[in-house]
Amino acid sequence: MTTTLAVDCMGGDHGPRITLAACRNFLQAHEDAHLLLVGAPAALASLQHPRARVVPATEVVAMDDPVEVALRKKKDSSMRVAIRQVKEGQAQVAVSAGNTGALMALARYLLKTLDGIDRPAIATQMPNAKGEATTVLDLGANVDCTEQHLLQFAVMGSALVSAMTGHDSPSVGLLNIGEEVIKGNEVIKKAGELLRAAGAAGDLNYFGNVEGNDIFKGTTEIVVCDGFVGNVMLKTSEGVASLIVSFLKEEFGRSPLTRLAAIAAYPVLSALKKRVDHRRYNGAALLGLRGLVVKSHGSADDYAFEQALNRAYDAARNNLLDRVQSRIAHARPLLASSAGDAQLEAATN
Amino acid sequence: MTTTLAVDCMGGDHGPRITLAACRNFLQAHEDAHLLLVGAPAALASLQHPRARVVPATEVVAMDDPVEVALRKKKDSSMRVAIRQVKEGQAQVAVSAGNTGALMALARYLLKTLDGIDRPAIATQMPNAKGEATTVLDLGANVDCTEQHLLQFAVMGSALVSAMTGHDSPSVGLLNIGEEVIKGNEVIKKAGELLRAAGAAGDLNYFGNVEGNDIFKGTTEIVVCDGFVGNVMLKTSEGVASLIVSFLKEEFGRSPLTRLAAIAAYPVLSALKKRVDHRRYNGAALLGLRGLVVKSHGSADDYAFEQALNRAYDAARNNLLDRVQSRIAHARPLLASSAGDAQLEAATN
């Protein structure tokens, strides 16, 4: 089986300079992979490879373009053409480092959401103390979520993790705050009820509430939250990791003695740096669509972008799309009934 | 001037064993400080000191007691009696490691909120790359916030930071997510407008939106967010720091050679450990009340609890209460008009 990725080579902060370098390494590492390099042919001419083909696109969605521009104006953007390759069956998955809002909107417009899913979500992996990864969603696609959305995220996250790890029923935690203070968040409480019901029905392996630190302990394999909270969590974790690394540098640079110690500790420090390197975790899946799309960090370098390509390749090889679809189909009665409840509630209020 | 702290010696996970040890060290370090040790006299008899006096209380609020039990049932709890010392002018500040919900509810009930403030907030400090601290509020007292609440947090946070650091107009950031995706969070957008207006009126030094990593960069001196997001941010930062420390241990323990390197690097590692030690930052101020209350982590050890006592002492010495009051009085027209708008909106909807 060959696996074909459509790569938006123009997107991200750096464009072809880093995307092409990543594509070259990726092709070398995966002998059965084919790439569709989407973008301006002149900018992509430097990568000649028997398993790579240029698909021309004349426009580029800028990092600060509003969603409307990406959707209605730039109809021949590299981002859009890359997603279209998936829609038309030319590629199994599309990868872009372009702006998240535009990517989500275009993916949703071109590919449509799966039955039972209102909104796609962005899922990523965070390292944990068990030496594994915790899958967290949503990471910023949806800033206002209902309890039904959180349930959908749990179903999609379970499908993602079972497709990628082979675990049949990965555990799901609901991100909450430890102590119940003054007044709970209503959406979270209702989401907890829905998730408990889904757990009881055998559609999910629901663990219960988890807190921010549980993500890094690896208490559950999946953690669901709304996109605002997820984004703050992600940026906080990057901020703390950078701060600690800068503390380490400062402390090791303090005196000739500590600089000597740094030399002795060098292999340890570089191993640590590798483990906390967020570039390793680059590549977030857009879930809930009728096609696979992977989002790379906009500021990714060639190493990081290659990780996003790897993740896209793995998703395609593991039939992520079919698995998400069948899991959602299995949970349809649940998803439909809770959505129905919401409509009923709305109608009777 | 003497400074008197009322200490809930029974609260927290460990009770008198750690609170008394902390009180002893605190008294030694502060020659002008007096302590009211609140709790069961028999449990507190081991601390005899000319500047410490036992104030008896027969009950203890348990860590998992519902707010109602603390408010309506246990009327002679050490937590309540400690706060009452502040209300009655026997102490300038109360300190407790007891459960947050109960502490907030009792403080609010006994002390009342300041004019112009709907809800008290919990403020704490996070270390940043500038070698200073970023003050973040709310940390979990309010899980559903309106834009007016966020504005009030900004005013209270500014008062706190200017009282403690002497900076006249500390900068305020609004915690948000970087890229605007699909649909913004309405409360945050409206809060941004209110904060901009307050900045223009000279009531605040408003910087604009910040992201999770900006807290640790020290982009602004104050960051405001709702209590749900703040709590997730806090727990996430603790989780990431613990994970990195455990990675370091693992890497240094990998072989005889790396264990040797650990010995060479020992002074650096212990300096680092001290810098990322969240015990140093223990002690969160409850702001917006007609009296000072400081909340310690429930799991605090004696070192951490002593930091909370230090923080309470500093708050009292710096006249934090007067400063918050006068700052709020100054911003009253703004707070009142925005609250008025909300009422108007509610009335016309």
XYZ file of C-alpha atoms in Angstrom:
698
model
C 0.000 0.000 0.000
C 1.333 3.425 -0.858
C 0.535 6.406 1.298
C 0.211 9.826 -0.271
C 0.416 13.087 1.653
C -0.617 16.459 0.217
C 1.731 19.055 1.700
C 0.935 22.764 1.796
C 4.522 23.792 1.094
C 3.841 27.543 1.236
C 2.204 27.750 4.689
C 3.765 28.608 8.044
C 6.186 31.312 9.051
C 8.997 30.043 6.830
C 7.384 28.448 3.746
C 9.284 26.243 1.273
C 12.666 26.743 2.934
C 11.666 24.506 5.793
C 8.789 22.488 4.297
C 10.925 21.221 1.391
C 13.825 20.286 3.655
C 11.395 18.329 5.831
C 9.815 16.652 2.784
C 13.234 15.548 1.531
C 14.083 13.870 4.846
C 10.633 12.382 5.129
C 10.856 10.762 1.678
C 14.199 9.274 2.583
C 12.797 7.757 5.782
C 9.584 6.361 4.237
C 10.168 4.308 1.124
C 6.509 3.707 0.402
C 5.405 7.337 0.820
C 4.444 9.705 -1.974
C 4.156 13.466 -1.641
C 2.084 16.027 -3.483
C 3.985 19.287 -3.047
C 1.376 22.028 -3.249
C 2.417 25.601 -4.060
C 4.110 27.871 -6.561
C 6.055 25.582 -8.936
C 8.993 28.007 -9.129
C 9.376 27.955 -5.337
C 9.243 24.162 -5.243
C 11.599 23.356 -8.133
C 14.507 22.561 -5.835
C 12.960 19.299 -4.659
C 13.169 16.702 -7.433
C 12.220 13.208 -6.308
C 10.659 10.201 -8.076
C 7.989 9.989 -5.335
C 7.190 13.717 -5.217
C 5.030 15.674 -7.637
C 4.241 19.388 -7.667
C 0.564 20.398 -7.608
C 0.418 24.081 -8.563
C -1.389 26.685 -6.473
C -1.038 30.398 -7.179
C -1.974 31.905 -3.824
C -0.895 31.635 -0.186
C -3.016 32.126 2.932
C -1.010 34.529 5.103
C -0.603 33.829 8.835
C -2.759 36.861 9.657
C -5.378 36.491 6.915
C -8.891 36.487 8.326
C -10.866 33.289 7.842
C -13.105 35.047 5.273
C -10.145 35.803 3.001
C -9.045 32.168 3.065
C -12.599 30.972 2.425
C -13.930 33.465 -0.103
C -11.042 35.319 -1.732
C -7.964 33.145 -2.125
C -9.620 30.270 -3.966
C -6.360 28.934 -5.348
C -4.349 28.931 -2.119
C -1.854 26.152 -1.422
C -3.770 25.322 1.748
C -7.048 24.909 -0.090
C -5.533 22.949 -2.962
C -3.815 20.607 -0.484
C -7.098 19.863 1.282
C -8.800 19.414 -2.091
C -6.330 16.592 -2.870
C -7.768 14.717 0.098
C -11.342 15.418 -0.887
C -10.707 14.177 -4.417
C -8.912 11.045 -3.257
C -5.501 12.063 -4.619
C -4.012 11.976 -1.123
C -4.999 10.295 2.136
C -4.016 13.208 4.317
C -3.142 16.922 4.039
C -0.501 18.725 6.138
C -0.211 22.485 6.645
C 1.661 24.880 8.914
C -0.663 27.694 7.856
C -2.955 29.665 10.123
C -5.197 27.499 12.288
C -8.431 29.393 11.805
C -8.148 29.325 8.024
C -7.117 25.663 7.970
C -9.997 24.625 10.187
C -12.515 26.661 8.186
C -11.297 25.402 4.804
C -11.119 21.798 5.998
C -14.608 22.026 7.344
C -15.949 23.695 4.218
C -14.306 21.307 1.753
C -14.429 18.019 3.650
C -17.538 18.488 5.864
C -17.928 17.043 9.336
C -18.827 13.436 10.075
C -22.397 12.554 11.000
C -22.920 13.145 14.711
C -20.123 15.708 14.958
C -20.979 19.401 15.163
C -17.480 20.756 15.297
C -14.069 19.394 14.424
C -11.452 19.494 17.167
C -7.682 19.797 17.273
C -5.923 17.039 19.177
C -2.305 16.965 20.220
C -0.018 14.918 22.416
C 1.743 16.031 25.588
C 4.592 14.037 27.167
C 3.827 12.397 30.507
C 5.643 10.805 33.436
C 4.746 7.303 32.251
C 6.993 7.825 29.251
C 3.940 7.867 27.023
C 1.860 10.708 25.664
C -1.440 12.181 26.802
C -3.771 13.168 23.972
C -5.513 16.474 24.676
C -8.363 18.038 22.748
C -9.581 20.642 21.888
C -6.531 22.863 21.471
C -8.178 26.009 20.172
C -10.613 25.218 17.398
C -13.612 25.787 19.657
C -13.497 28.452 22.323
C -17.099 28.131 23.469
C -18.151 24.544 23.951
C -21.314 22.850 25.092
C -21.383 19.595 27.011
C -22.302 17.789 23.761
C -19.154 19.106 22.116
C -17.060 17.817 24.982
C -18.698 14.398 24.625
C -17.943 14.427 20.900
C -14.315 15.308 21.672
C -14.145 12.321 24.013
C -15.457 9.963 21.326
C -13.093 11.373 18.682
C -10.122 11.323 21.044
C -10.829 7.682 21.938
C -10.917 6.791 18.254
C -7.623 8.619 17.646
C -5.804 6.958 20.509
C -7.112 3.470 19.799
C -6.149 3.845 16.125
C -2.649 5.053 16.951
C -1.812 2.825 19.924
C -3.978 -0.252 19.425
C -5.474 0.135 22.930
C -9.061 -0.814 22.551
C -10.622 1.429 25.165
C -8.302 4.239 26.197
C -9.241 6.151 29.337
C -10.780 9.617 29.120
C -10.526 12.403 31.724
C -12.529 15.612 31.847
C -10.324 18.617 32.628
C -11.730 20.328 35.702
C -10.576 22.174 38.780
C -9.922 20.236 41.924
C -11.904 21.884 44.580
C -15.451 22.901 44.014
C -15.482 26.585 44.823
C -18.479 28.867 45.167
C -20.107 27.795 41.921
C -19.145 25.092 39.490
C -18.918 25.603 35.765
C -22.283 24.386 34.462
C -21.049 23.102 31.111
C -18.396 20.979 32.795
C -20.876 19.500 35.256
C -23.279 18.542 32.484
C -20.414 17.174 30.391
C -19.451 14.995 33.350
C -22.977 13.552 33.408
C -22.949 12.826 29.677
C -19.518 11.227 29.893
C -20.541 9.072 32.841
C -23.563 7.897 30.880
C -21.366 7.128 27.868
C -19.013 5.190 30.136
C -21.903 3.206 31.596
C -23.159 2.432 28.075
C -19.744 1.035 27.135
C -19.087 3.693 24.499
C -16.178 5.206 26.389
C -13.737 4.347 29.134
C -14.540 7.374 31.292
C -12.242 7.960 34.239
C -13.789 11.136 35.700
C -12.414 14.586 36.424
C -8.724 15.303 36.054
C -6.693 18.433 36.815
C -4.000 20.226 34.828
C -1.145 18.278 36.431
C -2.796 14.938 35.562
C -2.024 15.585 31.885
C 1.692 15.350 32.713
C 1.282 12.491 35.169
C -0.491 10.479 32.506
C -3.499 9.772 34.732
C -5.637 9.183 31.630
C -4.707 8.593 27.996
C -7.078 11.298 26.792
C -8.066 14.639 28.334
C -10.946 16.694 26.968
C -11.465 20.431 27.467
C -12.757 23.410 25.545
C -10.409 25.082 23.095
C -9.797 28.162 25.206
C -8.669 26.159 28.219
C -6.737 23.740 25.991
C -4.866 26.554 24.313
C -3.961 28.197 27.625
C -2.791 24.794 28.924
C -0.607 24.250 25.843
C 0.977 27.705 25.943
C 1.479 27.466 29.707
C 3.306 24.172 29.353
C 5.578 25.638 26.676
C 6.191 28.690 28.850
C 7.112 26.680 31.938
C 9.422 24.369 29.978
C 11.245 27.353 28.417
C 11.553 29.048 31.789
C 13.090 25.981 33.405
C 15.526 25.510 30.526
C 16.559 29.178 30.840
C 16.967 28.739 34.624
C 19.215 25.745 33.958
C 21.363 27.730 31.516
C 21.644 30.600 33.970
C 22.614 28.328 36.868
C 25.166 26.402 34.814
C 26.687 29.665 33.556
C 27.089 31.224 37.003
C 30.810 30.491 37.635
C 33.816 28.654 36.140
C 32.957 25.732 38.429
C 29.355 25.444 37.303
C 30.495 25.777 33.687
C 32.759 22.778 34.254
C 29.825 20.914 35.763
C 27.849 21.723 32.624
C 30.452 19.941 30.538
C 30.239 16.871 32.776
C 26.466 17.006 32.614
C 26.321 17.662 28.880
C 24.969 14.245 27.767
C 22.285 14.431 30.427
C 21.308 17.964 29.506
C 21.034 17.192 25.833
C 18.924 14.101 26.605
C 16.689 16.300 28.732
C 16.482 18.969 26.064
C 15.370 16.331 23.602
C 12.694 15.046 25.950
C 11.170 18.442 26.649
C 11.555 19.614 23.045
C 8.032 20.506 21.947
C 9.097 20.109 18.314
C 8.916 16.343 18.865
C 5.213 16.665 19.557
C 4.473 18.809 16.508
C 1.545 17.757 14.350
C -2.002 18.031 15.627
C -4.815 16.067 14.017
C -8.005 17.847 12.980
C -10.654 15.341 14.017
C -14.293 14.970 13.051
C -13.919 15.648 9.325
C -14.553 13.359 6.336
C -10.849 13.428 5.554
C -7.541 13.622 7.371
C -5.794 16.939 7.981
C -2.756 17.526 10.196
C -1.820 20.966 11.465
C 1.806 21.890 12.112
C 2.944 24.735 14.378
C 3.324 27.859 12.243
C 6.838 28.450 13.522
C 7.973 24.851 12.924
C 11.517 24.325 11.687
C 12.395 21.475 9.332
C 12.758 18.954 12.172
C 9.392 19.901 13.650
C 7.639 19.922 10.287
C 9.012 16.466 9.569
C 7.385 15.254 12.798
C 4.054 16.589 11.521
C 4.598 14.677 8.255
C 5.358 11.532 10.282
C 2.212 11.974 12.274
C 0.151 12.424 9.118
C 1.742 9.313 7.616
C 0.965 7.272 10.747
C -2.622 8.513 10.777
C -3.121 7.468 7.161
C -1.399 4.089 7.642
C -3.502 3.349 10.713
C -6.753 4.120 8.888
C -7.507 6.821 11.379
C -10.401 8.124 9.325
C -12.219 4.766 9.162
C -11.655 4.174 12.841
C -12.969 7.559 13.863
C -15.956 7.031 11.606
C -16.797 3.595 12.970
C -16.359 4.699 16.553
C -18.644 7.646 15.993
C -21.157 5.402 14.244
C -21.079 3.120 17.275
C -21.696 6.053 19.595
C -24.323 7.606 17.339
C -27.348 6.777 19.522
C -25.610 8.497 22.409
C -24.462 11.523 20.418
C -27.836 11.857 18.750
C -29.800 11.578 21.970
C -27.706 14.140 23.781
C -27.936 16.520 20.825
C -31.672 15.869 20.817
C -31.840 16.756 24.500
C -30.140 20.034 23.762
C -32.639 20.840 21.047
C -35.470 19.916 23.355
C -34.039 22.100 26.070
C -33.600 24.995 23.673
C -37.171 24.562 22.461
C -38.667 24.458 25.926
C -36.688 27.337 27.412
C 4.039 49.052 64.902
C 3.221 45.486 65.774
C 1.655 43.173 63.254
C -0.700 40.455 64.396
C -1.622 37.413 62.328
C -4.494 35.079 63.180
C -3.436 31.577 62.159
C -5.887 28.748 61.564
C -3.582 26.135 63.088
C -5.956 23.196 62.482
C -6.524 23.613 58.719
C -4.782 21.906 55.826
C -3.816 18.297 55.272
C -1.416 18.155 58.230
C -2.801 20.535 60.898
C -0.785 21.667 63.940
C 2.203 19.439 63.172
C 3.224 21.720 60.315
C 1.438 24.977 61.193
C 3.065 25.192 64.653
C 6.535 24.452 63.263
C 6.042 27.221 60.715
C 4.733 29.622 63.392
C 7.797 28.976 65.550
C 10.207 29.810 62.713
C 8.138 32.781 61.661
C 8.207 34.280 65.185
C 11.958 33.878 65.270
C 12.366 35.704 61.958
C 9.967 38.581 62.737
C 10.656 40.274 66.052
C 7.695 42.627 65.840
C 5.136 39.983 64.875
C 2.440 38.565 67.117
C 0.443 35.440 66.433
C -3.009 34.337 67.475
C -2.923 30.547 67.293
C -6.480 29.459 66.598
C -7.574 25.908 67.358
C -7.929 23.241 70.036
C -5.804 24.408 73.010
C -4.591 20.868 73.747
C -3.258 20.504 70.206
C -1.489 23.859 70.385
C 0.101 23.589 73.824
C 3.518 22.688 72.427
C 4.128 26.209 71.168
C 4.852 28.521 74.095
C 6.064 31.955 73.033
C 5.780 35.436 74.553
C 4.360 36.771 71.264
C 1.916 33.933 70.645
C -1.467 33.444 72.258
C -3.960 30.608 71.792
C -7.488 31.521 70.714
C -9.655 28.475 71.309
C -11.890 26.971 68.638
C -13.584 23.614 69.128
C -14.234 22.568 65.526
C -12.260 22.050 62.317
C -13.455 22.474 58.734
C -12.392 19.277 56.952
C -10.759 19.465 53.531
C -13.814 17.856 51.953
C -16.516 19.621 53.957
C -19.096 21.262 51.712
C -19.296 25.048 51.926
C -22.671 24.774 53.671
C -21.183 22.793 56.554
C -18.479 25.416 57.072
C -21.017 28.238 56.874
C -23.999 26.871 58.789
C -22.917 23.941 60.918
C -19.394 24.332 62.260
C -19.835 27.741 63.842
C -16.830 27.387 66.110
C -14.325 26.214 63.510
C -10.705 27.369 63.694
C -11.071 28.837 60.208
C -14.066 30.918 61.177
C -12.596 32.050 64.480
C -9.375 33.102 62.705
C -11.282 35.260 60.239
C -13.360 36.680 63.080
C -10.129 37.958 64.687
C -9.626 40.117 61.595
C -13.206 41.319 61.580
C -12.989 42.302 65.246
C -9.657 44.069 64.824
C -7.690 41.585 66.948
C -5.481 40.722 63.954
C -4.627 42.469 60.691
C -4.668 39.313 58.607
C -5.826 35.683 58.800
C -3.976 32.702 57.316
C -5.442 29.270 56.622
C -4.463 26.129 54.726
C -8.036 24.885 54.943
C -10.331 24.159 52.024
C -10.572 27.014 49.527
C -14.316 26.995 49.019
C -15.040 27.144 52.728
C -12.400 29.820 53.344
C -13.708 32.009 50.559
C -17.321 31.603 51.676
C -16.571 32.292 55.344
C -14.359 35.283 54.522
C -17.024 36.711 52.297
C -19.756 36.095 54.845
C -17.871 37.514 57.826
C -15.872 40.317 56.222
C -18.114 41.317 53.254
C -16.829 42.538 49.905
C -15.605 46.070 49.236
C -17.917 48.535 47.503
C -17.667 48.048 43.744
C -16.528 44.428 44.031
C -18.999 41.616 43.334
C -16.712 38.713 43.987
C -13.437 38.293 45.808
C -10.593 36.757 43.832
C -7.573 34.636 44.665
C -4.264 36.055 43.482
C -0.943 34.284 43.396
C 2.529 34.798 42.017
C 4.270 32.776 39.328
C 8.035 33.013 38.684
C 9.053 34.587 35.380
C 12.103 34.880 33.136
C 12.744 38.431 34.304
C 13.603 37.098 37.736
C 10.457 38.687 39.121
C 6.993 37.335 39.678
C 3.822 37.599 37.632
C 0.656 38.064 39.689
C -2.218 35.995 38.318
C -5.866 36.156 39.341
C -8.368 34.543 39.657
C -7.033 31.154 40.690
C -10.248 29.305 41.277
C -12.629 31.346 43.396
C -14.828 32.178 40.409
C -15.330 29.635 37.694
C -17.892 31.594 35.688
C -16.888 35.207 35.202
C -18.412 38.145 33.402
C -16.381 40.906 31.778
C -17.097 43.114 34.819
C -15.543 40.539 37.105
C -12.411 40.455 34.969
C -12.210 44.249 35.150
C -12.549 44.093 38.934
C -9.769 41.506 39.053
C -7.558 43.873 37.058
C -8.191 46.730 39.491
C -7.595 44.525 42.543
C -4.492 42.963 41.020
C -3.063 46.403 40.266
C -3.645 47.462 43.858
C -1.976 44.307 45.148
C 1.107 44.658 42.979
C 1.536 48.371 43.598
C 1.203 47.817 47.361
C 3.739 45.012 47.383
C 6.308 46.329 44.892
C 5.869 50.092 45.043
C 5.329 50.260 41.259
C 2.717 52.877 40.735
C 1.011 51.535 37.650
C 1.828 47.895 37.045
C 0.921 46.485 33.626
C -2.112 44.235 33.180
C -2.602 41.547 30.539
C -5.805 39.700 29.661
C -5.235 35.957 29.258
C -6.444 34.955 25.830
C -5.601 32.552 23.033
C -3.287 33.679 20.289
C -5.048 33.030 17.117
C -8.649 33.930 16.697
C -10.248 30.705 15.640
C -13.781 30.199 14.347
C -15.474 32.122 17.137
C -13.984 34.162 19.938
C -15.021 33.873 23.552
C -17.550 36.662 24.024
C -16.768 37.416 27.657
C -13.077 37.840 26.854
C -13.789 40.179 23.954
C -16.033 42.373 26.095
C -13.517 42.310 28.935
C -10.898 43.535 26.482
C -13.104 46.513 25.641
C -13.698 47.375 29.307
C -9.991 47.069 30.087
C -9.028 49.244 27.134
C -11.475 51.883 28.338
C -10.051 51.676 31.858
C -6.568 52.072 30.412
C -7.615 55.104 28.418
C -9.202 56.634 31.536
C -5.913 56.219 33.427
C -7.340 53.760 35.940
C -5.163 50.891 34.762
C -2.006 50.269 32.802
C -3.602 47.903 30.293
C -1.214 46.068 27.995
C -3.668 43.972 25.961
C -4.033 40.241 25.357
C -1.400 37.844 26.604
C -1.045 34.075 26.170
C -0.194 31.318 28.644
C 3.558 31.518 27.978
C 3.590 35.286 28.627
C 2.967 34.588 32.325
C 6.402 32.930 32.497
C 8.087 35.450 30.235
C 6.912 38.258 32.495
C 5.322 40.186 29.625
C 3.028 41.946 32.112
C 3.149 42.230 35.902
C -0.458 41.112 36.261
C -2.509 38.604 34.274
C -6.276 38.317 34.706
C -8.393 35.290 33.810
C -11.428 33.458 35.122
C -10.905 31.028 37.974
C -11.365 27.910 35.877
C -8.675 28.886 33.398
C -6.451 30.198 36.205
C -6.686 26.963 38.116
C -5.892 24.856 35.041
C -2.925 27.158 34.330
C -1.627 26.768 37.894
C -1.963 22.984 37.976
C -0.472 22.691 34.483
C 2.582 24.690 35.519
C 3.067 22.479 38.587
C 2.652 19.384 36.430
C 5.194 20.474 33.836
C 7.746 21.489 36.474
C 7.406 18.109 38.267
C 7.700 16.252 34.975
C 10.905 18.056 34.020
C 12.424 17.477 37.461
C 11.568 13.758 37.168
C 13.096 13.666 33.658
C 16.273 15.225 35.096
C 16.452 12.626 37.861
C 15.924 9.823 35.386
C 18.596 11.103 33.014
C 21.130 11.685 35.781
C 20.475 8.202 37.172
C 20.919 6.403 33.862
C 24.567 5.202 34.252
C 27.580 5.432 36.583
C 28.878 8.231 34.347
C 25.741 10.333 34.538
C 25.577 9.720 38.286
C 29.081 11.184 38.529
C 27.927 14.149 36.456
C 25.084 14.625 38.916
C 27.587 15.029 41.727
C 29.477 17.672 39.731
C 26.217 19.402 38.894
C 24.814 19.136 42.405
C 25.069 22.837 43.376
C 23.422 23.817 40.112
C 20.646 21.283 40.470
C 19.836 22.314 43.999
C 19.779 25.980 42.930
C 17.399 25.024 40.141
C 15.232 22.969 42.453
C 14.952 25.951 44.747
C 13.948 28.230 41.880
C 11.215 25.977 40.561
C 10.025 24.987 44.047
C 6.383 26.002 44.139
C 6.495 26.048 47.948
C 8.328 29.369 47.667
C 5.269 30.871 46.035
C 2.821 29.545 48.610
C 0.336 32.042 50.033
C -2.414 33.473 47.842
C -4.207 36.660 48.821
C -7.999 36.753 48.879
C -8.721 40.160 47.378
C -11.818 42.329 47.421
C -12.796 41.787 51.053
C -12.980 44.251 53.948
C -10.138 42.433 55.643
C -7.013 40.510 54.725
C -7.017 36.751 54.315
C -4.197 34.616 52.924
C -4.777 31.079 51.678
C -2.046 28.459 51.905
C -1.909 25.300 49.802
C -3.685 22.525 51.717
C -0.709 20.203 51.349
C 1.831 22.810 52.490
C 4.729 21.596 54.622
C 6.249 23.781 57.342
C 8.522 25.613 54.902
C 5.644 26.368 52.536
C 3.292 27.411 55.336
C 5.950 29.778 56.647
C 6.020 31.439 53.206
C 2.275 31.989 53.472
C 2.803 33.576 56.909
C 5.511 35.812 55.410
C 3.203 36.855 52.636
C 0.431 37.671 55.108
C 2.881 39.667 57.207
C 4.054 41.648 54.161
C 0.481 42.328 53.103
C -0.381 43.696 56.543
C 2.839 45.754 56.800
C 2.245 47.260 53.349
C -1.294 48.279 54.219
C -2.606 46.168 51.404
C -6.178 46.583 52.539
C -6.103 50.407 52.491
C -4.374 50.418 49.137
C -6.861 48.069 47.529
C -9.678 50.120 48.989
C -8.355 53.441 47.739
C -7.597 52.053 44.287
C -11.090 50.639 44.027
C -12.554 53.928 45.239
C -10.584 55.685 42.511
C -11.915 53.289 39.872
C -15.453 53.359 41.271
C -16.997 55.442 38.464
C -15.665 52.914 35.977
C -16.686 49.839 37.985
C -20.085 51.316 38.732
C -20.789 52.331 35.145
C -19.842 48.978 33.726
C -21.883 47.188 36.350
C -24.716 49.578 35.493
C -24.397 48.679 31.842
C -24.732 45.041 32.734
C -27.888 45.705 34.711
C -29.240 47.770 31.845
C -28.441 44.987 29.439
C -30.041 42.408 31.690
C -33.119 44.603 32.034
C -33.508 45.185 28.322
C -32.876 41.586 27.237
